[in-house]
Coordinates of C-alpha atoms and ligand atoms in Angstrom, one line a residue:
X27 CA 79.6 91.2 92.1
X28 CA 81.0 92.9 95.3
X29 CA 83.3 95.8 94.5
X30 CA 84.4 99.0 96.5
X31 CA 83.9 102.3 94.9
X32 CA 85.4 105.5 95.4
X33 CA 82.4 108.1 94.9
X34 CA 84.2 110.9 96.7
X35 CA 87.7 111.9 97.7
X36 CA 88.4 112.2 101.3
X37 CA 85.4 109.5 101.8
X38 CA 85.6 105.9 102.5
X39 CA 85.3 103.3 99.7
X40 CA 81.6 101.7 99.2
X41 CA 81.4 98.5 99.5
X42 CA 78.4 97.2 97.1
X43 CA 76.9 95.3 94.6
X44 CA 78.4 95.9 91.1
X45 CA 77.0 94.8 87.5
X46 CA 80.1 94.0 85.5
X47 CA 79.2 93.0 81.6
X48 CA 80.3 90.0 80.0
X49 CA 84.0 91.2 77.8
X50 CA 84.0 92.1 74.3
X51 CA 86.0 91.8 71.8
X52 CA 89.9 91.7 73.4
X53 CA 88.8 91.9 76.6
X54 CA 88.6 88.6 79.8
X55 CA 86.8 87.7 82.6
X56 CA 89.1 87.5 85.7
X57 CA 87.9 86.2 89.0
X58 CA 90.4 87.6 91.5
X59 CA 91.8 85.6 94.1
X60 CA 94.1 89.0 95.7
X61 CA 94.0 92.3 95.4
X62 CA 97.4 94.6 97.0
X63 CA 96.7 97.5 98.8
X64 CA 99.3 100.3 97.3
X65 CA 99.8 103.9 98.4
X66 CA 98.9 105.1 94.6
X67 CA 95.3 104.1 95.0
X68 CA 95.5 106.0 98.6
X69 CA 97.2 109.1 96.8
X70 CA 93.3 109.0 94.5
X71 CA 91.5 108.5 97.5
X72 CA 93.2 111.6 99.4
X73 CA 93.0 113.5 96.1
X74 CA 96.6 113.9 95.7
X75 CA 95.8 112.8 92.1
X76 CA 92.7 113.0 90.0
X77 CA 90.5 110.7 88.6
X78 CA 87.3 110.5 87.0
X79 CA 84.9 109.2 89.6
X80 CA 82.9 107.4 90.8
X81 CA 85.8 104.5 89.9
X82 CA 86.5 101.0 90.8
X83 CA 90.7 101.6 92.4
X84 CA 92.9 98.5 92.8
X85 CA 95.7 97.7 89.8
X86 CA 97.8 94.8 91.7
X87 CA 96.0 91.8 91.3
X88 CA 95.9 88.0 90.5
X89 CA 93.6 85.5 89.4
X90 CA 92.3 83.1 87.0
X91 CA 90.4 83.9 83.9
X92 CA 87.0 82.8 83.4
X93 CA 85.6 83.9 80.8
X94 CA 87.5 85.4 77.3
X95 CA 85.7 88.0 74.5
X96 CA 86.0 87.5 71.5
X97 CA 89.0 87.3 69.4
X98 CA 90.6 86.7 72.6
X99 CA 94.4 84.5 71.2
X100 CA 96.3 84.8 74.3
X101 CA 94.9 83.2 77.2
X102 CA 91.5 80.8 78.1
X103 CA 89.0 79.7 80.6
X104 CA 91.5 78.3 83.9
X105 CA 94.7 80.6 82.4
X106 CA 96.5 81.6 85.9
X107 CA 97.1 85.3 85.6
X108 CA 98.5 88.5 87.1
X109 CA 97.4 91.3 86.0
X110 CA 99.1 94.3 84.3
X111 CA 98.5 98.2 85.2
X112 CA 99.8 99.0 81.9
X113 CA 98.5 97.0 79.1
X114 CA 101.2 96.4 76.5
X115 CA 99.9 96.1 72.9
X116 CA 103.3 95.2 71.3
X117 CA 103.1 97.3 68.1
X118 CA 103.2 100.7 69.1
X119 CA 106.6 102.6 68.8
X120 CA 107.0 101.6 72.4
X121 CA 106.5 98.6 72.7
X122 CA 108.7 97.9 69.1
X123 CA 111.6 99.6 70.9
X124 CA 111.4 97.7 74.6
X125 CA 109.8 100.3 76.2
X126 CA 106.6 98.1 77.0
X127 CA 105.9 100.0 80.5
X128 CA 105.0 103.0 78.3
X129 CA 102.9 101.7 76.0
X130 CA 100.3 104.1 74.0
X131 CA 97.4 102.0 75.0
X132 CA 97.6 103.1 78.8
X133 CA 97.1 106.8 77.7
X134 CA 94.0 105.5 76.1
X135 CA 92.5 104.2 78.8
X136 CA 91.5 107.3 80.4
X137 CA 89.2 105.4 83.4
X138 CA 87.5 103.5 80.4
X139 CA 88.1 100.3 78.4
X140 CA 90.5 100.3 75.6
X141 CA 86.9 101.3 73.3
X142 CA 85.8 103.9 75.3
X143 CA 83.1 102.3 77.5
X144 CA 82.9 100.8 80.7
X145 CA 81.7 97.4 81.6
X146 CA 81.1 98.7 85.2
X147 CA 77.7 99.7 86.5
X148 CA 75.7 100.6 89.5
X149 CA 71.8 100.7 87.9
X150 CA 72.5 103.6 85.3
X151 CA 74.9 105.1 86.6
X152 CA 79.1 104.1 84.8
X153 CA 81.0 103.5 87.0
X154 CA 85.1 104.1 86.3
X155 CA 87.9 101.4 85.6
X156 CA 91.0 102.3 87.3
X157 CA 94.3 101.1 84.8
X158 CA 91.7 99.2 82.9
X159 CA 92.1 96.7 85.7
X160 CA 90.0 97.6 88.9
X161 CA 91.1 95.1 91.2
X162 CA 89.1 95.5 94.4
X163 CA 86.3 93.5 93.1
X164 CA 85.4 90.1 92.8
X165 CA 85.5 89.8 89.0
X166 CA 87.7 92.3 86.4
X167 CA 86.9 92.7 82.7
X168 CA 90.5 93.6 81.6
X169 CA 92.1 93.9 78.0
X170 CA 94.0 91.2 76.9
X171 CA 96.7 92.5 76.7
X172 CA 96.6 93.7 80.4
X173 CA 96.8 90.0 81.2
X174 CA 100.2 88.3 82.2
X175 CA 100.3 84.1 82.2
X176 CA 101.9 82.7 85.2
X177 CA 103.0 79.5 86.3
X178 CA 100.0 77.2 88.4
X179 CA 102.2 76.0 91.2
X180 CA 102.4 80.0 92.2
X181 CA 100.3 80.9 94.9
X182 CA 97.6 83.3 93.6
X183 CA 97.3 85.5 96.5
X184 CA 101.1 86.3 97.3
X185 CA 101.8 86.9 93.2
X186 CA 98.8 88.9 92.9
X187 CA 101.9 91.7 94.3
X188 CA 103.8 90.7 91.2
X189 CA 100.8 93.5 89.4
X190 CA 102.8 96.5 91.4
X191 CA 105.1 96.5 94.0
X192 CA 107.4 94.4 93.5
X193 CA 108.4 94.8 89.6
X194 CA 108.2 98.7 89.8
X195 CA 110.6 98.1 92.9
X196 CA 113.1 95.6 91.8
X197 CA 112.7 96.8 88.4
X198 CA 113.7 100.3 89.6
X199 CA 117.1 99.0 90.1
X200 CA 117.5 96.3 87.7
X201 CA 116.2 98.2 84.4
X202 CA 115.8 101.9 85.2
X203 CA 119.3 102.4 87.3
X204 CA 121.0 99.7 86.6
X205 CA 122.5 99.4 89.8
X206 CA 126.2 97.3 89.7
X207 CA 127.7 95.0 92.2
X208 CA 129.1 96.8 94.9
X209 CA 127.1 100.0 94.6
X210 CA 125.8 102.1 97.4
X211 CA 122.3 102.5 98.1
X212 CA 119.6 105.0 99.2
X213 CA 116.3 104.0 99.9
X214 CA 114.0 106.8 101.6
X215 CA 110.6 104.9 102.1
X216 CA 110.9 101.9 102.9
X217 CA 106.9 100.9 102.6
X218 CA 105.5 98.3 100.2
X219 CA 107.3 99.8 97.0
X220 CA 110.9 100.5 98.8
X221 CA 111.6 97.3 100.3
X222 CA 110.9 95.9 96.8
X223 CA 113.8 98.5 96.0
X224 CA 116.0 97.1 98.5
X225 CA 115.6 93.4 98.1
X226 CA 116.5 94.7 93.8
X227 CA 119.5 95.7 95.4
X228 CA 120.6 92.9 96.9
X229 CA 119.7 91.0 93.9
X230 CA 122.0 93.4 92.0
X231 CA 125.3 93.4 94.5
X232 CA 124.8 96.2 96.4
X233 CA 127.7 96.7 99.0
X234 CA 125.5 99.3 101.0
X235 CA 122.5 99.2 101.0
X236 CA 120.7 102.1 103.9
X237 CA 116.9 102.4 104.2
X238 CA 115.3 105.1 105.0
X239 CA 111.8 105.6 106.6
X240 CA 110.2 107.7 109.9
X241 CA 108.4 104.7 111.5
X242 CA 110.8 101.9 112.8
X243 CA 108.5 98.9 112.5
X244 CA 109.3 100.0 108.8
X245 CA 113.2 100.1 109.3
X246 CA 112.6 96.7 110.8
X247 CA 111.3 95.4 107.1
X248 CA 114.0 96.3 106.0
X249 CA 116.4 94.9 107.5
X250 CA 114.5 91.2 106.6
X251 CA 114.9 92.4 103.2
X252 CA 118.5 93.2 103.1
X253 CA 119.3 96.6 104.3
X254 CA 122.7 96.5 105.6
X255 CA 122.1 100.4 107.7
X256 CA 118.7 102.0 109.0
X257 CA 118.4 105.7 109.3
X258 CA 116.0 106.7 110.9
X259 CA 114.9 110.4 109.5
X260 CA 112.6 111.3 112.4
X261 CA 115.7 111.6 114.9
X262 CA 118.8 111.0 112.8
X263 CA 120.4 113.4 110.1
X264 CA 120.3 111.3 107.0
X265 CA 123.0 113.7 105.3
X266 CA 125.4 112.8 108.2
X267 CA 124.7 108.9 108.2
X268 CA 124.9 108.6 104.5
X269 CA 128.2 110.2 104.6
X270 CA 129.3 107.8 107.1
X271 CA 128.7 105.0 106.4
X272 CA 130.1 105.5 102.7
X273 CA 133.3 106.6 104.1
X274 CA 132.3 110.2 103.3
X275 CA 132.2 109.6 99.4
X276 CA 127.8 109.4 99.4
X277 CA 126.3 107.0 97.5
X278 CA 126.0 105.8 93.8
X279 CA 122.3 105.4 94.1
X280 CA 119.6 106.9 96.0
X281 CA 115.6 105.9 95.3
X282 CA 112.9 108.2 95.9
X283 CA 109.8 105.9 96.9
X284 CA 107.2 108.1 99.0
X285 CA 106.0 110.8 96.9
X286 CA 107.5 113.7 98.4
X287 CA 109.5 116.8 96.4
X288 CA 111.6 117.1 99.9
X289 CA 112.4 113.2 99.5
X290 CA 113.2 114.0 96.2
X291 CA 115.6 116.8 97.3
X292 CA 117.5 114.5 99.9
X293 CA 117.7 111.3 97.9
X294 CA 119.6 113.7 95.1
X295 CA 121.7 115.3 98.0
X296 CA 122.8 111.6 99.6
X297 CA 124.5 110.8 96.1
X298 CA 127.9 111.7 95.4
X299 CA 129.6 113.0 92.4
X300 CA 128.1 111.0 89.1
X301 CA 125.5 109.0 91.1
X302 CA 121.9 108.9 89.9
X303 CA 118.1 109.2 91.6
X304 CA 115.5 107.8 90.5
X305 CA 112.1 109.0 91.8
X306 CA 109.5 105.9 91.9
X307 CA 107.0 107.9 94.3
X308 CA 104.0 109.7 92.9
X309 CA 104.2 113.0 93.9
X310 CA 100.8 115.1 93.9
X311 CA 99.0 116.7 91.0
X312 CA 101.3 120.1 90.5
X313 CA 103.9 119.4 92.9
X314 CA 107.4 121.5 91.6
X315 CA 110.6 120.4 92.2
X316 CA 113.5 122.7 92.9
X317 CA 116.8 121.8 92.5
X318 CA 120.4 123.8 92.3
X319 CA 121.5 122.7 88.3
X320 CA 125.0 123.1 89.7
X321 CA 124.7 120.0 91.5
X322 CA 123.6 117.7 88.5
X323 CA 126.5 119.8 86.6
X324 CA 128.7 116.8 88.1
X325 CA 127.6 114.2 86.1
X326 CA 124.7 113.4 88.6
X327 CA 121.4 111.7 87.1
X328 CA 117.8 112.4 88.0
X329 CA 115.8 110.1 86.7
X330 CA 112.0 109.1 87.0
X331 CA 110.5 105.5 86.8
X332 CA 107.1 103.8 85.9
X333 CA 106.5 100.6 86.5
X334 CA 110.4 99.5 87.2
X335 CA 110.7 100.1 83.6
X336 CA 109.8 96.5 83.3
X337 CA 108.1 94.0 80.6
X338 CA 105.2 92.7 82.0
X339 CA 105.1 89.4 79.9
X340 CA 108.9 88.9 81.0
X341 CA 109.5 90.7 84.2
X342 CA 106.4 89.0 86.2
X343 CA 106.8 85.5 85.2
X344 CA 110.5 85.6 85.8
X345 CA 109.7 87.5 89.2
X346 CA 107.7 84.8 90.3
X347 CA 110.3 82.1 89.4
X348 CA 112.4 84.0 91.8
X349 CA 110.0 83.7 94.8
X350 CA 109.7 80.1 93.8
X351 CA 113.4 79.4 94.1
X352 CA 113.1 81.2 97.5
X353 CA 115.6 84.2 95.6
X354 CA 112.9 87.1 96.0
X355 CA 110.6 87.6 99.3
X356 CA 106.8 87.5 98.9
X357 CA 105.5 86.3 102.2
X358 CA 107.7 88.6 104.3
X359 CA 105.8 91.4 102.3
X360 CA 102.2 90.9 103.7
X361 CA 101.8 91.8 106.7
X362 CA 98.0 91.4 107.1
X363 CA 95.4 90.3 105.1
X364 CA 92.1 91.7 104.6
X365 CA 88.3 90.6 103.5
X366 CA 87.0 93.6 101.2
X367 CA 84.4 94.5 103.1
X368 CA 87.5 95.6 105.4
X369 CA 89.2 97.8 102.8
X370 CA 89.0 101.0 104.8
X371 CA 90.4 99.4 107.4
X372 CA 93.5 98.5 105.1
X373 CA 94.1 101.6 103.8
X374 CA 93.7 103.3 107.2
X375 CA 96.7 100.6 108.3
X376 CA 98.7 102.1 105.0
X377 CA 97.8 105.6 106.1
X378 CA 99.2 105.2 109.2
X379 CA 102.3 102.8 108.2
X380 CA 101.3 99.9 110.3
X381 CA 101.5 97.3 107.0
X382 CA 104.3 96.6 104.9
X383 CA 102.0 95.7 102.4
X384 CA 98.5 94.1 102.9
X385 CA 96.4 92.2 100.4
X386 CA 92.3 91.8 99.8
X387 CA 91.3 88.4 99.7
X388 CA 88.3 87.4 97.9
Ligands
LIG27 P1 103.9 103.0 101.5 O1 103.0 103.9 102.2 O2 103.8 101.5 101.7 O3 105.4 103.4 101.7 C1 105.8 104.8 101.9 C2 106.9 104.8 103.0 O4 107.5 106.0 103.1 C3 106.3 104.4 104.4 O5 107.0 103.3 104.9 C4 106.4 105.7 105.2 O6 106.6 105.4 106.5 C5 107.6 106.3 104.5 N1 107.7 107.7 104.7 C6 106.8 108.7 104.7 N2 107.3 109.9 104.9 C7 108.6 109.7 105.0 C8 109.7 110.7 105.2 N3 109.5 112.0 105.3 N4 111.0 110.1 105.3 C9 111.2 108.8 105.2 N5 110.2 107.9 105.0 C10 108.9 108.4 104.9 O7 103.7 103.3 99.9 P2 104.1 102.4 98.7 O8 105.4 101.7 98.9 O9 102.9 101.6 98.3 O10 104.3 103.5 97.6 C11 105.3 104.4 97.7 C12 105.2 105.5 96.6 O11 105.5 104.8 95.3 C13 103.8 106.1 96.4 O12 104.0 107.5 96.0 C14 103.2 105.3 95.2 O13 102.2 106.0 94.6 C15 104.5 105.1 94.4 C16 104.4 104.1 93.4 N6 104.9 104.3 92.1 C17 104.9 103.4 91.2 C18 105.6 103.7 89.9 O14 105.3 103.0 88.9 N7 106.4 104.7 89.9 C19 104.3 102.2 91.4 C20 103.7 101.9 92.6 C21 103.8 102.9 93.6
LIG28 ZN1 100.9 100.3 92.9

């Protein structure tokens, strides 16, 4: 099968011919219909974070299973799935208390199957698995319990964003803030992952909801997604604007979703007394955070996020029933499409914020 590889940082992906072995025991066949292109694959590619190479990237995908290992209970041959960067076994200590985005079995995956292999190969040579899922290649062998059943009137390739962006956006507000009607909202970054954040918050009642972002095709997004004020923090003093337009109080929320400590730093500094931040952007490998304790002294919250804090298995599906009842924006999201021998191009387009989001089509 086709599949891009990342053999170097700071290189382009590879676009070649793959062996992939059959799945064993626990593990499924997917043959991908999508594949999103997300800035946490870019920060491997840019070596803002490590992993072992060469590797397979790609971890927000959709398809439909064609093959299952054995002992395989969950799902069969035609199954529609999305697929899960965190595979949720549902016994650990985690997953018992309803913490299913932290599950032990992602720390086990280590750029390997679940048993320590790879199915991946070019000749002799293993290639990596990326979340155990791998998405920018024809075919995935992914755990079973990576895989999430979806409804078959849902269109493959817009869902196949239902594996990242949007449940680690909407999720951020729904489960790890808990944002309530009539809150006022941050967002700085409003890419792929921070427009998920904002249409959250209109989902949730926000009152205010102000994105944030440099480029203003991006602040433009936003707007289609809900924002109700743009800064833009290129020429505008976000401090100032925030202060504004929340009648000088600041706001109860503010979302970090770029991957920067000085976002970080500004997102906390837009809330006012007793609001939280949640950080959703990765920030690179060693990055330190400095922050005056005096100003969480007043009740403020800091908070970090994976995965919106979400439940695959009951986040995704009830996601998508959303986008189906035309209550949660999919379509909006892509803004070009690519084949995968034109995944450089894609990520170029993310590099330089041309896309809101942009999908691989196989
Ligand atoms: P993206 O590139 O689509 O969006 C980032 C946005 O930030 C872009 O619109 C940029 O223009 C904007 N931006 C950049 N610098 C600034 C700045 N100084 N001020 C304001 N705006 C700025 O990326 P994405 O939405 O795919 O991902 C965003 C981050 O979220 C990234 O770090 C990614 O790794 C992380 C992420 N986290 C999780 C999680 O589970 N926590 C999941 C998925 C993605
Ligand atoms: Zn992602």
């Amino acid at each position: 099968m086709k599949a891009a590889v990342l053999y170097e940082s700071f290189q382009p992906l590879v676009v070649e011919d793959l062996e992939l072995e059959a799945p064993h025991e626990h593990e499924v066949l997917v043959k991908l219909t999508a594949s999103g292109v997300c800035h946490s694959d870019l920060h491997y590619m840019k070596g803002d974070r490590e992993h072992p190479l060469p590797v397979v990237l790609g971890h927000e995908g959709a398809g439909i299973v064609e093959e299952i290992g054995p002992g395989v209970t969950y799902a069969q041959p035609g199954d529609h799935v999305v697929l899960s960067f965190v595979p949720t076994c549902g016994h650990c200590s985690y997953c018992v208390k309803g913490r299913q985005n932290l599950c032990e079995a992602r720390y086990q995956l280590r750029g390997k199957m679940l048993d320590g292999t790879t199915r991946l190969r070019k000749g002799s040579q293993d290639i990596h698995h990326f979340n155990g899922l791998s998405t920018f290649g024809e075919y995935a062998v992914v755990p079973e319990d990576s895989l999430v059943k979806i409804r078959e009137d849902a269109p493959l390739d817009r869902v196949a964003l239902i594996g990242c962006g949007v449940p680690t956006g909407v999720g951020a507000v729904i489960n790890t803030a808990k944002v309530k009607p009539g809150s006022s909202v941050v967002v700085i970054g409003a890419g792929g992952v921070g427009l998920n954040v904002i249409q959250g918050a209109v989902l949730a009642g926000a009152e205010a909801i102000i994105a944030v972002d440099i480029h203003g095709n991006k602040l433009e997004h936003a707007l289609q997604f809900g924002a109700t004020h743009l800064v833009n923090a290129a020429t505008e003093d976000l401090m100032e604007r925030v202060r504004d337009i929340t009648r000088g109080e600041m706001a109860d929320y503010a979302f970090e979703v770029i991957g920067s400590t000085d976002a970080i730093n500004q997102a906390l500094l837009t809330t006012k007394r007793g609001g939280t931040t949640v950080v959703v952007g990765v920030a690179p490998t060693g990055a330190e955070l400095t922050i005056d304790p005096d100003f969480l002294h007043l009740d403020r919250v800091l908070m970090g996020c994976t995965y919106g804090s979400c439940y695959p298995r009951a986040d995704m599906p009830m996601l998508i029933d959303l986008y189906m009842a035309r209550r949660l924006k999919l379509d909006e999201l892509i803004s070009a499409t690519f084949k995968l021998d034109q995944i450089n191009t894609a990520f170029e387009a993310l590099d330089q914020g041309e896309v809101a989001r942009s999908i691989i089509r196989y």
